[in-house]
mmCIF file of C-alpha atoms and ligand atoms in Angstrom:
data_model
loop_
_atom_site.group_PDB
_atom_site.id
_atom_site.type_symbol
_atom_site.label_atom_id
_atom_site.label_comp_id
_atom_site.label_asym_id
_atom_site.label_seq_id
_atom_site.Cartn_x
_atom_site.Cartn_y
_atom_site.Cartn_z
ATOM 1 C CA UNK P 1 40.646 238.920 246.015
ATOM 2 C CA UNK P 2 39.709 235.328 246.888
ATOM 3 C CA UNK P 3 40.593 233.782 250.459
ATOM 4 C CA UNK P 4 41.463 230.201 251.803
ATOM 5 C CA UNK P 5 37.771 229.349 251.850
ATOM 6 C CA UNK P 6 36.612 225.814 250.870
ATOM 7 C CA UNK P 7 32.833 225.503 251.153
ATOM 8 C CA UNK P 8 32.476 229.361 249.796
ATOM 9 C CA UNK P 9 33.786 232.002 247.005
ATOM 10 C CA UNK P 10 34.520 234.439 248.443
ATOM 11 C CA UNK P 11 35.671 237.840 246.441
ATOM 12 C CA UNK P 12 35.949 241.380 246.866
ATOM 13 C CA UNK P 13 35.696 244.037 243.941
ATOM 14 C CA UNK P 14 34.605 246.882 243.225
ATOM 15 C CA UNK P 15 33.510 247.314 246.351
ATOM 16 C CA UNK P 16 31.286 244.522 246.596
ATOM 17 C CA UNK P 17 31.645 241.281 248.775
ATOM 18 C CA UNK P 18 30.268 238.792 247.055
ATOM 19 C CA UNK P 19 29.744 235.531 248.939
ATOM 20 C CA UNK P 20 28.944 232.296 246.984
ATOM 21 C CA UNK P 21 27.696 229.006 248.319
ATOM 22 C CA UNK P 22 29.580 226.342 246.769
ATOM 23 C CA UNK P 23 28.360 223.186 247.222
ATOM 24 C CA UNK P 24 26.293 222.889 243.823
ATOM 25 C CA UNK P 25 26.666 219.077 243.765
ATOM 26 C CA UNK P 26 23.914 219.379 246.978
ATOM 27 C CA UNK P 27 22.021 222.379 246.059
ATOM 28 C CA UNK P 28 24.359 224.443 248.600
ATOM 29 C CA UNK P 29 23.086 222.679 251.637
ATOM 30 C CA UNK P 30 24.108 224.899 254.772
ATOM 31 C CA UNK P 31 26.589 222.090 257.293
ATOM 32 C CA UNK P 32 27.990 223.774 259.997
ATOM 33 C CA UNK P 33 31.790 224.370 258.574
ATOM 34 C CA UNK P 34 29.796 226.369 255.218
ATOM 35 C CA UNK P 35 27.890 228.350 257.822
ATOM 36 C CA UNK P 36 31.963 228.950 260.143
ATOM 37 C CA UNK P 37 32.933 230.055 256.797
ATOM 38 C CA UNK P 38 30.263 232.732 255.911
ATOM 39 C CA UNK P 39 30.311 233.569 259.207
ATOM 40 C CA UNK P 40 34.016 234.571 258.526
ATOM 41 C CA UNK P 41 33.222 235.917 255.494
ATOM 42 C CA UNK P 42 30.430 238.393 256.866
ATOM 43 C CA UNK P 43 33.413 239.808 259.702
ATOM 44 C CA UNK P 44 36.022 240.081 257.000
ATOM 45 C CA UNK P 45 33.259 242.149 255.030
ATOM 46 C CA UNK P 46 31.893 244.456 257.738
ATOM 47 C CA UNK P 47 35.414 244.900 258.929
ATOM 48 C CA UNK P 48 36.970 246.288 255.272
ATOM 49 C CA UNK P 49 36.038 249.830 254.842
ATOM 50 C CA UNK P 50 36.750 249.337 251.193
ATOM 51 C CA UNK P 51 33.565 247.176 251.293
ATOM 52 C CA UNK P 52 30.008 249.140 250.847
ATOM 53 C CA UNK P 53 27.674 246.062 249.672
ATOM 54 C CA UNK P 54 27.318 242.461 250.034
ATOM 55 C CA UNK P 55 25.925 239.620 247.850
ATOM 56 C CA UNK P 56 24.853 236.394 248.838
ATOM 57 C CA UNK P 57 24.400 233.861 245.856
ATOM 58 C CA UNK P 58 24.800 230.351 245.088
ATOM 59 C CA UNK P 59 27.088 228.388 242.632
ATOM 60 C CA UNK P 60 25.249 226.404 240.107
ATOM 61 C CA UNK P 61 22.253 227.110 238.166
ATOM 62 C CA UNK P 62 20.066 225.264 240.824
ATOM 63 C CA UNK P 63 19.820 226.588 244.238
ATOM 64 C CA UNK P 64 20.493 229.487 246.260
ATOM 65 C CA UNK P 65 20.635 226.439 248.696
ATOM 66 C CA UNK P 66 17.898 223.854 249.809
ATOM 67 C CA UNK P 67 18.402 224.282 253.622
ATOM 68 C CA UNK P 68 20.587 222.839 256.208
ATOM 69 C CA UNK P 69 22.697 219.674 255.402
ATOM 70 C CA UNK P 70 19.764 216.982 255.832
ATOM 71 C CA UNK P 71 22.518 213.929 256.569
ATOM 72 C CA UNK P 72 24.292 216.420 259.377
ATOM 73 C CA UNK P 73 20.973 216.947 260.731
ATOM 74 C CA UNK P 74 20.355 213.532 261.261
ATOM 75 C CA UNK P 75 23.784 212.948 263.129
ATOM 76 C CA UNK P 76 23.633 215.482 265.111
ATOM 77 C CA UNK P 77 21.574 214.794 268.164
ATOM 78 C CA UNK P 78 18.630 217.100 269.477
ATOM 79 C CA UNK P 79 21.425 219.137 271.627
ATOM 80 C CA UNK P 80 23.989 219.627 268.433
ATOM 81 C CA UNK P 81 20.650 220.677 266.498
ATOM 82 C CA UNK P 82 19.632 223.029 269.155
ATOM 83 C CA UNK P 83 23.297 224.472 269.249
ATOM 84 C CA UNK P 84 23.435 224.591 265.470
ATOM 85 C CA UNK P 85 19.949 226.316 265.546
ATOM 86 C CA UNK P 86 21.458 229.291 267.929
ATOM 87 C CA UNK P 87 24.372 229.603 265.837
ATOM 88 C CA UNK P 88 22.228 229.840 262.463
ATOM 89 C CA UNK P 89 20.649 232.351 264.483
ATOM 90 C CA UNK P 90 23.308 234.391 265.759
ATOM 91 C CA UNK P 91 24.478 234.533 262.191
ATOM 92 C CA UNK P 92 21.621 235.652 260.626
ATOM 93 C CA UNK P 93 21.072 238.016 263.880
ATOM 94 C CA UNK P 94 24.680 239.410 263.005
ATOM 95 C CA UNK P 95 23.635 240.197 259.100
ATOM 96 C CA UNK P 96 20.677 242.254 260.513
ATOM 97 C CA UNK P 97 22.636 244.123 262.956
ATOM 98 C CA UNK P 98 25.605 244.909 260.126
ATOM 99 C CA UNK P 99 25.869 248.322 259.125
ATOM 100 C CA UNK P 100 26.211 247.256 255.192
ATOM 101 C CA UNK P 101 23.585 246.528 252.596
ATOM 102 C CA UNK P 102 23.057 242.715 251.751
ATOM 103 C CA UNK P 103 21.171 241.246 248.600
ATOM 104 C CA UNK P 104 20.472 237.669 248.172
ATOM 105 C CA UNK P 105 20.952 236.976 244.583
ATOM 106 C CA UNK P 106 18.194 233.866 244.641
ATOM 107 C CA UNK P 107 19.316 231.325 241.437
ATOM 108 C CA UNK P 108 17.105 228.498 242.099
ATOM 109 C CA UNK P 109 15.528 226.250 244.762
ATOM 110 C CA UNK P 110 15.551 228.582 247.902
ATOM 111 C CA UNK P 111 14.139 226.072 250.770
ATOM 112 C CA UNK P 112 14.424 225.954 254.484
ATOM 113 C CA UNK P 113 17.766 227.387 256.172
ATOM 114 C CA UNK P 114 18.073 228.579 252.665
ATOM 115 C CA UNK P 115 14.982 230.638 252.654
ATOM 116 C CA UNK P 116 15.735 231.900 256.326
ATOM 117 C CA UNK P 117 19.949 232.991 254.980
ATOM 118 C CA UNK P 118 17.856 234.867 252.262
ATOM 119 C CA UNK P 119 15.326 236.332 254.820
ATOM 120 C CA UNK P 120 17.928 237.671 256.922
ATOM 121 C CA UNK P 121 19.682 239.651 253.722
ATOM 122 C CA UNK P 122 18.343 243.692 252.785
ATOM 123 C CA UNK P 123 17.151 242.625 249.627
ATOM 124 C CA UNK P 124 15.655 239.833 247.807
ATOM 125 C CA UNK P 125 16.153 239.629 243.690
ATOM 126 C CA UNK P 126 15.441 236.612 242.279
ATOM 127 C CA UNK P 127 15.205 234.281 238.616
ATOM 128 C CA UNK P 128 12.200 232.847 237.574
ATOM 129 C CA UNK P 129 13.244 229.525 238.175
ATOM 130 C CA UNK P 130 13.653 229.962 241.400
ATOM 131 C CA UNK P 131 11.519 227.769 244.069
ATOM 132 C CA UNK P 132 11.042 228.864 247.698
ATOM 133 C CA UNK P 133 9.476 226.593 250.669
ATOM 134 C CA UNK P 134 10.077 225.829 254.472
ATOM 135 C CA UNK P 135 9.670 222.249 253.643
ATOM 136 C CA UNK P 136 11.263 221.336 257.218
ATOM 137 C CA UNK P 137 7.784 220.097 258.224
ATOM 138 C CA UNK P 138 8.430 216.848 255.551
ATOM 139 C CA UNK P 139 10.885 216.333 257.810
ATOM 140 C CA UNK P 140 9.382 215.717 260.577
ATOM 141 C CA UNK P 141 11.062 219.166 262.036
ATOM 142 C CA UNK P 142 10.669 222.665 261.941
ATOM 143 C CA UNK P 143 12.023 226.096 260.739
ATOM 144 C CA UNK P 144 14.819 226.351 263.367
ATOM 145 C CA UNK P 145 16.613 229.579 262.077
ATOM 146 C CA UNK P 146 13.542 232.475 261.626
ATOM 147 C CA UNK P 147 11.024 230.399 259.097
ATOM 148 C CA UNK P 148 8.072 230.542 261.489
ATOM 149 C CA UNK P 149 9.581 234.172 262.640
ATOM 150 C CA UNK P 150 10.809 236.174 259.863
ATOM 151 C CA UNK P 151 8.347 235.008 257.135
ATOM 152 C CA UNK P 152 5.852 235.691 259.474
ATOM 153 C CA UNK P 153 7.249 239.393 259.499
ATOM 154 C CA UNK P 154 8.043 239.826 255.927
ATOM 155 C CA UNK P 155 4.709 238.049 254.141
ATOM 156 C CA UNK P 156 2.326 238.268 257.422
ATOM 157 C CA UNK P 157 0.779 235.670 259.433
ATOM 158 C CA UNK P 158 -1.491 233.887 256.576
ATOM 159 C CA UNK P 159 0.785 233.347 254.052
ATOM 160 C CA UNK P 160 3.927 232.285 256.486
ATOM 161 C CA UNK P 161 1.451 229.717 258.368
ATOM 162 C CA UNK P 162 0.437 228.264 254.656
ATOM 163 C CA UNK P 163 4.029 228.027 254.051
ATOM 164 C CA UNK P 164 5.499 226.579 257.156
ATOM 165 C CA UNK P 165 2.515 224.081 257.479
ATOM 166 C CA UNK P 166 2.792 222.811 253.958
ATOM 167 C CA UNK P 167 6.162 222.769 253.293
ATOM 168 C CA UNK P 168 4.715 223.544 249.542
ATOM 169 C CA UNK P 169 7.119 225.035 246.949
ATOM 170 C CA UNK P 170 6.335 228.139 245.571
ATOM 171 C CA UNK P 171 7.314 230.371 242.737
ATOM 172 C CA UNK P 172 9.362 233.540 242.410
ATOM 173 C CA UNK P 173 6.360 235.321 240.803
ATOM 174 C CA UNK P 174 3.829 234.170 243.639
ATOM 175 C CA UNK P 175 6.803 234.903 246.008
ATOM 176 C CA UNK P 176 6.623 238.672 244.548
ATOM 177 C CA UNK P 177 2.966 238.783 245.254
ATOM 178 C CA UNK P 178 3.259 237.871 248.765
ATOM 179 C CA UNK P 179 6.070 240.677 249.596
ATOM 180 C CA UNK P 180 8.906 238.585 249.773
ATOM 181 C CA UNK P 181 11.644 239.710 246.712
ATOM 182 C CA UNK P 182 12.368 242.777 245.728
ATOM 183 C CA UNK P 183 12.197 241.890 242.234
ATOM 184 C CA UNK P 184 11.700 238.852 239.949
ATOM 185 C CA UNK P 185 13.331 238.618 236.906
ATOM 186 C CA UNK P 186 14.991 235.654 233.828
ATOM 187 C CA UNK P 187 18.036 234.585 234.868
ATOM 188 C CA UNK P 188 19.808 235.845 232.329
ATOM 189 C CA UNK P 189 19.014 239.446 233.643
ATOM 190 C CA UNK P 190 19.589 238.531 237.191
ATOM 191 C CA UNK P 191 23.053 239.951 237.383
ATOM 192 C CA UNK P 192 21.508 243.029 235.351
ATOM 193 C CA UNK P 193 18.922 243.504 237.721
ATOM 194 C CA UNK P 194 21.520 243.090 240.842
ATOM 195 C CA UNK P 195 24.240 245.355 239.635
ATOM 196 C CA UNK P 196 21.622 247.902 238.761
ATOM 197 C CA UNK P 197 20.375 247.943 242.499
ATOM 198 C CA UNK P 198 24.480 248.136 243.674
ATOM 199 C CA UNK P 199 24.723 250.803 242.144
ATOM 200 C CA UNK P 200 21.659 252.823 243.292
ATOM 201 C CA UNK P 201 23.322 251.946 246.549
ATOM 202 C CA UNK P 202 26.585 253.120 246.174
ATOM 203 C CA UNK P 203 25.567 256.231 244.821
ATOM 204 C CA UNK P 204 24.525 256.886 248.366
ATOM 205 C CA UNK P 205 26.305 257.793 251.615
ATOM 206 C CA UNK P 206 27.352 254.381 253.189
ATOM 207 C CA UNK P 207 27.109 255.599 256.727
ATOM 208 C CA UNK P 208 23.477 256.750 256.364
ATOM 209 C CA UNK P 209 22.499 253.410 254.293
ATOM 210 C CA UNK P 210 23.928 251.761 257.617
ATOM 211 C CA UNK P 211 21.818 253.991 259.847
ATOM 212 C CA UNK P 212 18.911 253.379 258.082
ATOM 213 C CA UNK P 213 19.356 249.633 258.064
ATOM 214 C CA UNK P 214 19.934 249.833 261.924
ATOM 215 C CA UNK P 215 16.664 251.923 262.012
ATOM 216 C CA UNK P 216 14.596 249.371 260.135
ATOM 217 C CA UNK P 217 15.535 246.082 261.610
ATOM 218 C CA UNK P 218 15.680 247.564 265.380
ATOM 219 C CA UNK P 219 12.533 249.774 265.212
ATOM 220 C CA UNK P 220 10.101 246.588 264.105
ATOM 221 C CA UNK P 221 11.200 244.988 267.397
ATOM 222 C CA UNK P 222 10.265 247.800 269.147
ATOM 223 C CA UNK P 223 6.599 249.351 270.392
ATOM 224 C CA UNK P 224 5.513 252.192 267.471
ATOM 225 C CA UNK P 225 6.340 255.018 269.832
ATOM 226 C CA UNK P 226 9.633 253.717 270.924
ATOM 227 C CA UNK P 227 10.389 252.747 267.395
ATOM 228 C CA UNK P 228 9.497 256.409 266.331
ATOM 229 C CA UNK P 229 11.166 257.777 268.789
ATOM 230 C CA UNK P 230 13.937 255.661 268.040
ATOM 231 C CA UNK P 231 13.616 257.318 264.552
ATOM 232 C CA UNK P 232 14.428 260.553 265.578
ATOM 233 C CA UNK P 233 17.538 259.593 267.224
ATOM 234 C CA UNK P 234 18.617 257.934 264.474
ATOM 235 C CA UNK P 235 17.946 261.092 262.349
ATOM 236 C CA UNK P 236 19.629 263.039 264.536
ATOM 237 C CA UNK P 237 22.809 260.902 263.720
ATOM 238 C CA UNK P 238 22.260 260.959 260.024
ATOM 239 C CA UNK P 239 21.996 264.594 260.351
ATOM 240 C CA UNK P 240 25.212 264.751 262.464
ATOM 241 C CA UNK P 241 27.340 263.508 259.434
ATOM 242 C CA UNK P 242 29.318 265.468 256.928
ATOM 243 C CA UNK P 243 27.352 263.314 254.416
ATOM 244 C CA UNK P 244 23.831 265.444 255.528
ATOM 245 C CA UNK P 245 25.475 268.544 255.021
ATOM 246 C CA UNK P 246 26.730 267.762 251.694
ATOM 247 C CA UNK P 247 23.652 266.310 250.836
ATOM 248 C CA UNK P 248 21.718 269.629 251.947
ATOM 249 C CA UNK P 249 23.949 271.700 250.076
ATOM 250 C CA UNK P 250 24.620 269.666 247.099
ATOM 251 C CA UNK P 251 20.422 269.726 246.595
ATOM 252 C CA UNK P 252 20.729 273.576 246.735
ATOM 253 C CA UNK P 253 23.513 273.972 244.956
ATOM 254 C CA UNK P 254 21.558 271.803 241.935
ATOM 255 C CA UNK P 255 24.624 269.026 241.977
ATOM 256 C CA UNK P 256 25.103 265.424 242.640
ATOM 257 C CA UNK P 257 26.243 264.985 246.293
ATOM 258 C CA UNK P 258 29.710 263.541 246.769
ATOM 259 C CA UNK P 259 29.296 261.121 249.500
ATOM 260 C CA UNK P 260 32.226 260.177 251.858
ATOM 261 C CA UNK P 261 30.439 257.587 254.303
ATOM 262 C CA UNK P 262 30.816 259.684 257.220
HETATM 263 C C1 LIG M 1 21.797 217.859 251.887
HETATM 264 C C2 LIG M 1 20.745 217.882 249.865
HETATM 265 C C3 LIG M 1 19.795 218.799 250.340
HETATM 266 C C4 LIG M 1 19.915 219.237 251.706
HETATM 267 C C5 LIG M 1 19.329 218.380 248.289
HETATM 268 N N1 LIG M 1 20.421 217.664 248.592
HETATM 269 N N2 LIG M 1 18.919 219.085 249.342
HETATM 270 N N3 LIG M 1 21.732 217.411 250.637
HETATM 271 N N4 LIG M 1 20.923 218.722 252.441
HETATM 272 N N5 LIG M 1 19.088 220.119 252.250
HETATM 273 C C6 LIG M 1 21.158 216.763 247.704
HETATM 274 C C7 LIG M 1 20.353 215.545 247.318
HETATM 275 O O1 LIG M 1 20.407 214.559 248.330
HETATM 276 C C8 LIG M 1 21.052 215.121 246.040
HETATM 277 O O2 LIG M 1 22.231 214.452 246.397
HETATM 278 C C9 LIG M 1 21.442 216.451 245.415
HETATM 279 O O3 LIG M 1 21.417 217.406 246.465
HETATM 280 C C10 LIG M 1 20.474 216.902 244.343
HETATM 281 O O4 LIG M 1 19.189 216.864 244.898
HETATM 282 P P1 LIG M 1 17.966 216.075 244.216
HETATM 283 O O5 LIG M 1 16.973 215.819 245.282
HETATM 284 O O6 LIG M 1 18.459 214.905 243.457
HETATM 285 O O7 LIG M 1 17.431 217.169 243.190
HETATM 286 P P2 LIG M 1 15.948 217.388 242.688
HETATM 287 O O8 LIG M 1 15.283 216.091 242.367
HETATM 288 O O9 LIG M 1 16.035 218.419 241.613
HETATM 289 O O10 LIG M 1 15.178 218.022 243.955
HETATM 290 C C11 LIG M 1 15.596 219.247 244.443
HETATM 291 C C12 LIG M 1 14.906 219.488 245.810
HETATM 292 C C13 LIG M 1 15.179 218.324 246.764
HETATM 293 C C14 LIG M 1 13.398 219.643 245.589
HETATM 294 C C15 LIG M 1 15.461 220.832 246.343
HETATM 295 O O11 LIG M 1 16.581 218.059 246.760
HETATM 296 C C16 LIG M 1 14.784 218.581 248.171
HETATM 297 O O12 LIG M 1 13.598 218.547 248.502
HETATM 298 N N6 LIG M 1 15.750 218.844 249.059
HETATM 299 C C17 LIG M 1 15.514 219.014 250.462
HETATM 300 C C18 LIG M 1 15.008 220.394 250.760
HETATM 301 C C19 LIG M 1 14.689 220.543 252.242
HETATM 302 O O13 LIG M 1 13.912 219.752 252.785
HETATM 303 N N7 LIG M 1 15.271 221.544 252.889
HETATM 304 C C20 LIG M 1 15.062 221.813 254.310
HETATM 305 C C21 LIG M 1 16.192 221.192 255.094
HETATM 306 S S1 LIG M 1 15.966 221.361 256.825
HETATM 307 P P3 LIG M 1 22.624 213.052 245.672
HETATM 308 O O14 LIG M 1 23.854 212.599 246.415
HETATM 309 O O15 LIG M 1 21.444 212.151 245.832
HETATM 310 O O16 LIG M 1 22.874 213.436 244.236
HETATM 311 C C22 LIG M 1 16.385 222.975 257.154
HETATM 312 C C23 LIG M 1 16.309 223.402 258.577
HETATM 313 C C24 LIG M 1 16.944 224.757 258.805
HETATM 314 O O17 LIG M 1 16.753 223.721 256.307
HETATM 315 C C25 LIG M 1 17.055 225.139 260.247
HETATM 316 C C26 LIG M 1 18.165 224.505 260.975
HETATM 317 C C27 LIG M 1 18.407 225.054 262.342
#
């Protein structure tokens, strides 16, 4: 199923939601109406139960995307740029906080707001030929949607100060090495590689998938005992579900569990 989108492809099957950034002819920059419409996209997918993962990818064999849309940066003035920042955020806030895995499928140059759309998704699987940066300090700016936050979360303080303070490009390989992707691969084998991870995930129960995801990206926020404790709540939940008891029994039983996502 594709919808009235313009700036994205959106489609739905199989149970994926696969969201494509398609504005090859400038590397995918993110402007604010691409952003309205993955926005859209990302509500459309949480809301359809028929939906249990979502891709992020870009059109072309070039980018992912290089960052925010450098000529709407420069008409905006420093208010609009703060207001786009906070709604970059909010977006990326909302795709942590959604109970449904996402993967960034990472074709190419993967810069900036680019880097910080990818940061927000579950997973990370990338080509070879793909080049990552916060090269917003070029600019004369800075990371305005999680580069100085997330990276420094995801690849530790170091590395994410090396990368926000040189605005250096860097390879998928060294990208690996820091912690970053998931997985590195040609790519010719990148849809390979990402089908193979969908469907290690929908061989599991979507509700608990959600619950963990909840329990990962709210428990770093928190103090280690709150976060544990946290934990347990959250595995009280999972437990709570007809999925744990099949699960249980399915294990004893020496069968594959028949998940029903609740
Ligand atoms: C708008 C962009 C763009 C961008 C590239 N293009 N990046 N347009 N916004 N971020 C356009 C180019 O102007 C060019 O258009 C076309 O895409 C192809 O790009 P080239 O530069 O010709 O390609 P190439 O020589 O291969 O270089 C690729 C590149 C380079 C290394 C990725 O384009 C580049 O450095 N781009 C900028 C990356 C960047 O600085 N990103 C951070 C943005 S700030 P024409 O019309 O000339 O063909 C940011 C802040 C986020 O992301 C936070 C906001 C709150």
């Amino acid at each position: 199923m594709t919808e009235h989108y313009e700036l994205i492809i959106y489609e739905k099957k199989d149970g994926v939601a696969t969201i494509t950034l398609n504005r090859p002819k400038v590397l995918n920059a993110l402007n604010s109406s691409i952003l309205k419409e993955i926005w859209d996209a990302l509500q459309d997918a949480e809301a359809d139960e028929s939906v249990r993962v979502i891709v992020i990818t870009g059109a072309g064999d070039k980018a992912f995307s290089a960052g925010a849309d450098i000529p709407e940066l420069l008409e905006k003035s420093p208010f609009e740029a703060r207001t786009y920042s906070i709604w970059l955020k909010d977006v990326l806030r909302y795709m942590e906080r959604l109970q449904k895995p996402i993967i960034a499928k990472i074709n190419g140059f993967c810069l900036g707001g680019g880097l910080e759309l990818a940061m927000a998704c579950d997973f990370r699987i990338a080509s070879t030929n793909s080049r990552f940066g916060q090269p917003e300090v070029n600019l004369g700016i800075i990371p305005g949607a999680g580069g100085t936050q997330r990276l420094t979360r995801l690849i530790g303080r170091t590395k994410s100060m090396e990368l926000n303070m040189t605005g250096e490009h860097y390879t998928a390989e060294e990208m690996y090495q820091f912690g970053l992707l998931n997985k590195v691969v040609p790519p010719e084998e990148l849809d390979n590689a990402t089908n193979k991870l969908i469907k290690s995930l929908m061989a599991k129960s979507a509700a608990t998938l959600g619950i963990i995801k909840l329990a990962v990206n709210k428990g770093i926020e928190m103090p280690l005992e709150e976060a544990l404790f946290y934990e347990a709540e959250c595995f009280g939940i999972a437990r709570s579900l007809e999925d744990a008891v099949e699960g249980l029994k399915a294990f004893l039983e020496k069968r594959r569990p028949e998940f029903k996502g609740k």
